Coordinates of N, CA and C in Angstrom, one line a residue:
M292 N 96.9 -107.2 37.2 CA 98.0 -107.8 38.0 C 98.2 -109.2 37.4
Y293 N 99.5 -109.5 37.2 CA 99.8 -110.9 36.7 C 100.6 -111.6 37.7
G294 N 100.4 -112.9 37.7 CA 101.2 -113.8 38.5 C 101.9 -114.8 37.6
L295 N 103.2 -115.0 37.9 CA 104.0 -116.0 37.2 C 104.3 -117.2 38.1
Y296 N 103.8 -118.3 37.7 CA 103.9 -119.6 38.4 C 104.9 -120.5 37.7
D297 N 105.7 -121.2 38.4 CA 106.6 -122.2 37.8 C 105.8 -123.5 37.5
K298 N 106.5 -124.4 36.9 CA 105.8 -125.6 36.4 C 105.3 -126.5 37.6
E299 N 105.8 -126.2 38.8 CA 105.3 -126.9 40.0 C 104.2 -126.2 40.7
G300 N 103.7 -125.1 40.2 CA 102.6 -124.3 40.7 C 103.0 -123.3 41.8
I301 N 104.3 -123.0 41.9 CA 104.7 -122.1 43.0 C 104.8 -120.7 42.4
L302 N 104.1 -119.8 43.1 CA 104.1 -118.4 42.6 C 105.5 -117.8 42.7
R303 N 106.1 -117.3 41.6 CA 107.5 -116.9 41.5 C 107.5 -115.3 41.5
F304 N 106.5 -114.7 40.9 CA 106.6 -113.2 40.7 C 105.2 -112.7 40.4
V305 N 105.0 -111.4 40.9 CA 103.7 -110.7 40.6 C 104.1 -109.3 40.2
D306 N 103.4 -108.8 39.2 CA 103.5 -107.4 38.7 C 102.3 -107.0 37.9
A307 N 102.1 -105.7 37.8 CA 101.0 -105.2 37.1 C 101.3 -105.2 35.6
D308 N 102.5 -105.4 35.2 CA 102.9 -105.3 33.8 C 103.3 -106.7 33.3
K309 N 102.6 -107.2 32.3 CA 102.8 -108.6 31.8 C 104.2 -108.7 31.3
D310 N 104.8 -107.7 30.6 CA 106.1 -107.7 30.0 C 107.2 -107.9 31.1
V311 N 106.9 -107.3 32.3 CA 107.9 -107.4 33.4 C 107.9 -108.8 33.9
C312 N 106.8 -109.5 33.9 CA 106.7 -110.9 34.4 C 107.5 -111.7 33.4
I313 N 107.3 -111.5 32.1 CA 108.0 -112.3 31.1 C 109.5 -112.0 31.2
A314 N 109.9 -110.8 31.4 CA 111.3 -110.5 31.6 C 111.9 -111.2 32.8
Y315 N 111.2 -111.3 33.8 CA 111.6 -112.1 35.0 C 111.9 -113.5 34.6
A316 N 110.9 -114.1 33.9 CA 111.1 -115.5 33.5 C 112.3 -115.7 32.6
E317 N 112.6 -114.7 31.7 CA 113.8 -114.8 30.9 C 115.0 -114.6 31.7
L318 N 115.0 -113.7 32.7 CA 116.2 -113.5 33.5 C 116.6 -114.8 34.2
F319 N 115.6 -115.5 34.7 CA 115.9 -116.8 35.4 C 115.9 -118.0 34.5
E320 N 115.9 -117.7 33.2 CA 115.9 -118.8 32.2 C 114.8 -119.8 32.3
L321 N 113.6 -119.3 32.6 CA 112.4 -120.2 32.6 C 111.8 -120.2 31.2
G322 N 111.9 -121.3 30.6 CA 111.4 -121.4 29.2 C 109.9 -121.3 29.3
S323 N 109.2 -121.0 28.2 CA 107.8 -120.8 28.1 C 107.0 -122.1 28.5
T324 N 107.7 -123.2 28.4 CA 107.0 -124.5 28.8 C 107.2 -124.7 30.3
N325 N 108.0 -123.9 31.0 CA 108.2 -124.1 32.4 C 107.5 -123.1 33.3
Y326 N 106.7 -122.2 32.8 CA 106.0 -121.3 33.6 C 104.6 -121.0 33.1
C327 N 103.7 -120.5 33.9 CA 102.4 -120.1 33.5 C 102.1 -118.7 34.0
L328 N 101.7 -117.8 33.1 CA 101.4 -116.4 33.4 C 99.9 -116.3 33.5
I329 N 99.4 -115.9 34.7 CA 97.9 -115.8 34.9 C 97.6 -114.3 35.2
D330 N 96.5 -113.9 34.6 CA 96.0 -112.5 34.8 C 95.1 -112.6 36.1
L331 N 95.7 -112.1 37.2 CA 95.0 -112.1 38.4 C 93.8 -111.2 38.5
A332 N 93.7 -110.2 37.7 CA 92.6 -109.2 37.7 C 91.3 -109.9 37.3
N333 N 91.4 -110.9 36.5 CA 90.2 -111.6 36.1 C 89.6 -112.5 37.2
D334 N 90.2 -112.5 38.3 CA 89.8 -113.3 39.4 C 88.9 -112.6 40.4
K335 N 88.4 -111.4 40.0 CA 87.5 -110.6 40.8 C 86.1 -111.2 40.8
K336 N 85.5 -111.1 41.9 CA 84.1 -111.5 42.0 C 83.2 -110.3 42.1
S337 N 82.2 -110.2 41.3 CA 81.3 -109.1 41.3 C 80.3 -109.2 42.4
K338 N 80.0 -108.0 42.9 CA 78.9 -108.0 44.0 C 77.6 -107.7 43.3
G339 N 76.6 -108.5 43.5 CA 75.4 -108.3 42.7 C 74.2 -108.1 43.5

């Protein structure tokens, strides 16, 4: 799962497909310097 955040840290879009998130950014003309794409799946904590 990927989260697309704008330059102000506001979550703008979430999707399982990275390319869909990038397409969203392009649709709303967010340049690559105006957003951050974060892989939310890496945020899991393991139970040990």
